[in-house]
N, CA and C of each residue as an Amber inpcrd file, in Angstrom:
protein
   321
  97.7920000 -58.8270000 -76.4380000  97.0770000 -60.3070000 -75.9070000
  97.2070000 -60.8920000 -77.1000000  97.6590000 -62.5790000 -76.5390000
  98.0150000 -63.5300000 -77.2600000  96.1130000 -63.9420000 -77.7050000
  95.8010000 -64.6430000 -78.7420000  94.8470000 -64.8820000 -79.1400000
  94.2610000 -66.2860000 -78.0470000  92.8490000 -65.6480000 -77.6570000
  92.5090000 -66.3720000 -76.6890000  92.7280000 -65.9710000 -75.2920000
  93.2880000 -64.5550000 -75.4370000  93.7110000 -64.2030000 -73.8910000
  92.9490000 -62.7510000 -73.8160000  92.8060000 -62.2700000 -73.0700000
  92.6980000 -61.1560000 -72.9590000  93.8670000 -60.0200000 -72.3670000
  93.6420000 -58.6660000 -72.1160000  94.4250000 -58.2000000 -71.9410000
  95.5440000 -58.1340000 -70.8340000  94.3490000 -59.0250000 -69.4270000
  95.0170000 -58.9350000 -68.2410000  95.5980000 -60.5420000 -67.9840000
  95.8640000 -61.1890000 -69.1940000  96.0050000 -62.2600000 -68.9710000
  94.6650000 -63.7640000 -68.9330000  93.7400000 -63.2900000 -68.6850000
  92.3330000 -63.9950000 -68.6470000  92.5270000 -64.6660000 -69.9390000
  91.1320000 -65.5400000 -69.4520000  90.9240000 -65.9450000 -70.7700000
  89.7770000 -65.9590000 -71.4890000  89.5460000 -65.7820000 -73.0260000
  89.0670000 -64.6400000 -73.7610000  87.4710000 -65.3950000 -73.6570000
  86.0970000 -64.8760000 -73.2400000  85.2940000 -65.5120000 -72.8920000
  83.8060000 -64.9970000 -74.3090000  84.3490000 -64.0600000 -74.5700000
  83.0410000 -63.4230000 -75.6270000  82.6320000 -64.3570000 -76.5770000
  81.1340000 -64.0740000 -76.9730000  80.6550000 -65.2650000 -77.8260000
  81.5650000 -65.0060000 -79.4110000  81.7210000 -63.9080000 -79.8820000
  82.7780000 -63.3990000 -80.6900000  83.7450000 -64.5260000 -80.9080000
  84.7100000 -64.9670000 -79.7770000  85.4920000 -65.4830000 -79.9500000
  85.2970000 -66.9850000 -80.1340000  84.6540000 -67.5710000 -78.7990000
  84.2550000 -69.0440000 -78.6470000  82.8210000 -69.4260000 -80.0140000
  82.2320000 -68.5740000 -80.6190000  81.6330000 -68.9430000 -81.3130000
  81.6350000 -68.9830000 -82.5410000  82.3780000 -67.4690000 -82.9690000
  82.4760000 -67.3320000 -84.4710000  83.7970000 -67.3790000 -85.0100000
  84.6660000 -67.3320000 -84.2610000  86.1420000 -67.3730000 -84.8480000
  86.7670000 -68.5800000 -84.2010000  86.5320000 -69.5130000 -82.9610000
  86.9760000 -70.7320000 -82.7910000  85.9370000 -72.0360000 -83.8460000
  86.6660000 -72.2620000 -84.8860000  85.6290000 -73.2320000 -85.2480000
  85.0640000 -74.2320000 -84.6900000  85.6250000 -75.1190000 -83.7700000
  84.7630000 -75.8100000 -83.1730000  83.6270000 -75.5010000 -81.9160000
  84.1070000 -74.1810000 -81.6520000  82.5420000 -73.2070000 -81.1490000
  81.6770000 -72.7020000 -81.6130000  82.3650000 -72.7040000 -82.8000000
  81.2710000 -72.1340000 -84.4320000  80.2790000 -73.3770000 -84.8690000
  80.8710000 -74.5490000 -84.8550000  80.5120000 -75.6350000 -85.2410000
  78.8290000 -76.1510000 -84.2910000  79.9550000 -76.1930000 -82.8740000
  78.9300000 -76.5670000 -81.7440000  77.7870000 -75.3600000 -81.9280000
  77.6480000 -74.3310000 -81.9610000  76.7710000 -73.5510000 -82.1770000
  76.0790000 -73.4730000 -82.8480000  76.3900000 -73.1380000 -84.2070000
  75.3960000 -73.8320000 -85.1660000  74.5920000 -75.1140000 -85.0950000
  74.9610000 -76.2510000 -84.4760000  74.4340000 -77.1080000 -84.4590000
  72.9470000 -77.0100000 -83.1800000  73.5700000 -76.4980000 -82.1280000
  72.4960000 -76.0420000 -81.0220000  71.5440000 -75.0940000 -81.8980000
  71.7030000 -73.7640000 -82.6360000  70.7170000 -73.2410000 -83.1310000
  69.5910000 -74.4060000 -84.4100000  70.7210000 -75.2460000 -85.2590000
  69.8480000 -75.7190000 -85.8540000  68.7720000 -76.9940000 -85.2010000
  69.4800000 -77.4490000 -84.2620000  68.7650000 -78.0540000 -83.5100000
  67.4590000 -78.4180000 -82.6990000  67.4180000 -76.8550000 -82.5060000
  66.2900000 -76.5830000 -81.8480000  65.2030000 -75.7720000 -82.5650000
  63.9250000 -76.1420000 -83.1560000  62.9610000 -75.3980000 -83.4160000
  62.7910000 -73.9610000 -83.2130000  62.8760000 -73.8040000 -82.2750000
  62.9750000 -72.1450000 -81.2940000  63.9620000 -71.2360000 -82.1530000
  65.4120000 -71.8740000 -81.9840000  66.2480000 -71.1120000 -82.7760000
  66.6580000 -71.5390000 -83.8480000  66.0110000 -72.0680000 -85.0210000
  65.9080000 -72.8950000 -86.2980000  66.2620000 -71.4190000 -87.4770000
  65.3410000 -70.8550000 -87.0840000  65.6030000 -69.3810000 -88.4020000
  67.0930000 -68.5940000 -88.1140000  67.5640000 -68.4890000 -86.8000000
  68.5790000 -68.1180000 -86.2050000  70.0490000 -68.8550000 -86.9410000
  69.7970000 -70.0000000 -86.7470000  70.4950000 -70.9510000 -87.5140000
  70.8850000 -70.4860000 -89.0310000  69.4200000 -70.7240000 -89.2760000
  69.2630000 -69.9710000 -91.0770000  69.8910000 -68.9800000 -91.3950000
  69.5240000 -68.1610000 -90.9340000  70.1190000 -66.2820000 -91.0810000
  71.7710000 -66.6620000 -90.7000000  72.1880000 -67.1130000 -89.5270000
  73.6980000 -67.5660000 -89.7100000  74.2260000 -67.6080000 -91.0550000
  73.6850000 -69.2680000 -91.5560000  74.1650000 -69.3830000 -92.7830000
  74.0770000 -68.6870000 -93.8260000  72.7900000 -67.9700000 -94.0300000
  72.9160000 -67.5320000 -95.0650000  73.7770000 -65.9890000 -95.4020000
  73.9380000 -65.2280000 -94.0530000  75.0200000 -64.1670000 -93.8810000
  76.2640000 -64.6480000 -94.2280000  76.7050000 -65.8160000 -93.8850000
  77.8550000 -66.1600000 -94.7200000  77.7220000 -66.6810000 -95.9590000
  76.8980000 -67.0270000 -96.2770000  76.8650000 -67.3760000 -97.7250000
  76.5430000 -65.7790000 -98.7300000  76.0870000 -64.9960000 -97.9520000
  75.9750000 -63.3290000 -98.7340000  77.1410000 -62.8020000 -98.7230000
  78.2240000 -62.9050000 -97.4170000  79.8560000 -62.6950000 -97.5400000
  80.3040000 -63.1360000 -98.6020000  80.0720000 -64.5620000 -99.1590000
  80.9690000 -64.6950000-100.0790000  80.4960000 -64.9170000-101.6780000
  79.4380000 -64.3670000-102.1330000  78.8660000 -64.0730000-103.2570000
  79.2540000 -63.0690000-103.5140000  79.3700000 -63.0060000-105.1310000
  79.4770000 -62.1210000-106.1730000  79.3130000 -60.8840000-106.1650000
  79.8830000 -59.6420000-106.0510000  79.3870000 -58.3010000-106.2580000
  78.0350000 -58.1370000-106.7070000  78.1390000 -58.7530000-108.2760000
  76.5930000 -58.6920000-109.0870000  75.6550000 -59.1870000-108.6700000
  76.1240000 -60.2160000-107.2710000  75.0350000 -61.0030000-107.0290000
  74.1290000 -60.1440000-106.0010000  74.8270000 -59.7360000-105.1460000
  74.6270000 -58.8060000-103.6190000  73.0660000 -58.0720000-103.3230000
  73.1200000 -57.7030000-104.8260000  71.7640000 -56.7790000-104.2820000
  70.6950000 -57.8290000-104.7130000  70.4230000 -58.6540000-104.9410000
  69.3800000 -59.8970000-105.2510000  69.2070000 -61.0560000-103.9690000
  70.7990000 -61.0510000-103.5140000  70.8880000 -61.3080000-102.1880000
  70.0580000 -60.8520000-100.9490000  70.5250000 -59.4090000-100.7400000
  70.1580000 -59.0060000 -99.8300000  68.7130000 -58.5800000 -99.8150000
  68.0200000 -58.7320000-100.8730000  66.6990000 -58.4090000-100.8640000
  65.8810000 -59.7950000-100.3860000  66.6020000 -60.9940000-101.0500000
  65.9900000 -62.1640000-100.3240000  66.1330000 -62.3880000 -99.2560000
  67.2370000 -62.0260000 -98.0820000  67.4570000 -62.1820000 -97.0830000
  66.6770000 -61.1910000 -96.3830000  66.3710000 -60.0500000 -96.7040000
  65.4010000 -59.4180000 -96.0880000  64.3850000 -59.4180000 -95.6330000
  63.7450000 -60.0560000 -97.1460000  62.1630000 -60.6380000 -97.4600000
  62.4160000 -62.1540000 -96.4380000  63.1430000 -62.7710000 -96.3570000
  63.1790000 -64.1170000 -95.7140000  63.1130000 -64.2100000 -93.7480000
  64.2910000 -62.7840000 -93.2030000  64.6280000 -62.9040000 -92.3260000
  64.0730000 -61.8610000 -91.6200000  64.0390000 -60.3970000 -92.5260000
  63.9640000 -59.4390000 -91.6980000  62.2920000 -58.4840000 -91.7380000
  61.6550000 -59.3950000 -92.4930000  60.3080000 -58.9610000 -92.6610000
  59.0450000 -59.6660000 -92.1500000  58.4740000 -58.8790000 -91.2670000
  57.3300000 -59.6510000 -90.4110000  56.1940000 -60.4760000 -91.3090000
  56.3420000 -61.7440000 -91.0880000  55.7860000 -62.6610000 -91.9020000
  56.7190000 -63.1830000 -92.5220000  57.8690000 -62.7060000 -92.8430000
  58.4410000 -63.7040000 -93.5430000  58.6520000 -65.0370000 -93.7780000
  59.3950000 -66.0480000 -94.2850000  58.9550000 -67.0890000 -94.0880000
  59.5360000 -67.7830000 -92.8130000  61.0480000 -67.0180000 -92.6710000
  61.8140000 -67.2300000 -91.1850000  62.2610000 -65.9500000 -90.4690000
  60.9360000 -65.1940000 -90.0860000  61.0370000 -64.2060000 -89.5440000
  62.0080000 -64.5720000 -87.9580000  63.1030000 -63.1930000 -88.1050000
  63.5340000 -63.0830000 -86.8820000  63.5120000 -62.0110000 -85.6950000
  62.3110000 -62.1260000 -85.1190000  61.8440000 -61.0750000 -84.7860000
  62.5020000 -60.5880000 -83.5400000  63.1910000 -61.4990000 -83.2050000
  64.5490000 -60.8780000 -82.1020000  65.6860000 -60.2140000 -81.9860000
  65.6980000 -59.7480000 -83.6850000  66.4390000 -58.7880000 -84.0340000
  66.1480000 -57.1940000 -83.5950000  66.8320000 -56.5100000 -83.3430000
  66.3760000 -55.0950000 -83.0390000  66.1990000 -54.7840000 -84.5000000
  65.6500000 -53.2280000 -84.7390000  65.2570000 -52.3220000 -85.7890000
  66.5910000 -51.9690000 -86.1320000  67.7330000 -51.7930000 -85.4470000
  68.6590000 -50.8280000 -85.6530000  69.7470000 -51.9530000 -86.5920000
  69.6190000 -53.7360000 -86.0840000  69.9540000 -54.7630000 -86.8020000
  69.8490000 -54.9880000 -87.9620000  68.1570000 -54.7930000 -88.3430000
  67.6780000 -54.5300000 -89.5860000  67.2900000 -53.4190000 -90.6560000
  67.7580000 -52.3880000 -89.8530000  67.7440000 -51.0620000 -90.6400000
  68.4210000 -51.1710000 -91.7190000  68.3870000 -50.0830000 -92.5900000
  68.9210000 -50.1900000 -93.6950000  70.4520000 -49.2860000 -93.6890000
  71.7450000 -49.6020000 -94.1190000  72.9300000 -49.1200000 -93.9300000
  72.3100000 -47.5200000 -94.3540000  72.8130000 -46.9460000 -94.0050000
  73.0130000 -45.3200000 -94.8860000  73.3210000 -45.5450000 -96.2070000
  72.3050000 -44.7000000 -96.8660000  72.7400000 -44.6090000 -98.5230000
  72.5330000 -45.8330000 -99.2400000  71.6030000 -47.0620000 -98.6020000
  71.2680000 -48.2940000 -98.9740000  69.9000000 -48.2770000 -98.7530000
  69.3320000 -48.4640000 -99.7970000  67.9800000 -48.9890000-100.0210000
  67.3800000 -50.4990000 -99.4450000  68.3080000 -51.5520000-100.0440000
  67.8140000 -53.0430000 -99.6130000  67.9650000 -53.1750000 -98.0460000
  69.0850000 -52.3280000 -97.3390000  69.1360000 -52.8020000 -95.7020000
  70.7770000 -53.6910000 -95.5290000  71.0200000 -54.2480000 -96.2000000
  71.8740000 -55.5240000 -96.2930000  73.3750000 -54.9520000 -96.6930000
  73.9690000 -54.6660000 -96.0150000  75.4650000 -53.9100000 -96.5010000
  76.1990000 -54.8300000 -96.4130000  77.8920000 -54.5660000 -96.9790000
  78.6300000 -55.2190000 -97.0690000  78.8230000 -56.2350000 -96.0540000
  78.9300000 -56.1850000 -94.7580000  79.1670000 -57.1920000 -93.4870000
  77.8700000 -57.5110000 -92.7630000  77.4720000 -57.8450000 -93.2950000
  76.0420000 -58.6680000 -92.6180000  76.3320000 -59.6120000 -91.2660000
  77.9040000 -59.9330000 -90.9810000  77.9090000 -60.4900000 -89.9450000
  77.7910000 -59.5700000 -88.5250000  78.0690000 -57.9880000 -88.7970000
  77.4340000 -57.2860000 -88.0520000  76.0790000 -57.8060000 -87.1650000
  75.1730000 -58.0070000 -88.2650000  73.8570000 -58.3800000 -87.4610000
  74.0800000 -59.8760000 -86.4150000  74.5100000 -60.5800000 -86.2500000
  74.8630000 -61.2570000 -85.1720000  75.5800000 -61.3310000 -83.9420000
  76.2990000 -60.0420000 -84.0070000  76.8100000 -59.8000000 -82.5440000
  75.9590000 -59.0040000 -81.5630000
């Protein structure tokens, strides 16, 4: 199927397509998150995940620890309690719980 279309020819309506892969959708959704006190932590988490994915390998461990403390730990400055235990669990074989693909947390 071409980009933006499903296998049966319909329009793609998934969250990933509209709010992650499409630049305008991504911008609008992030503005929505950041503009509401209720969703501000989710917007901040999204921004930090994108920064984490861009950081050098040598910086990843420290960045992962900071992310876990801020967003995944109850009592953290911007704890995202809406995330499931699976989303915040350490990847197999890693102690910090933030693997190479943090975007999976947002799905």
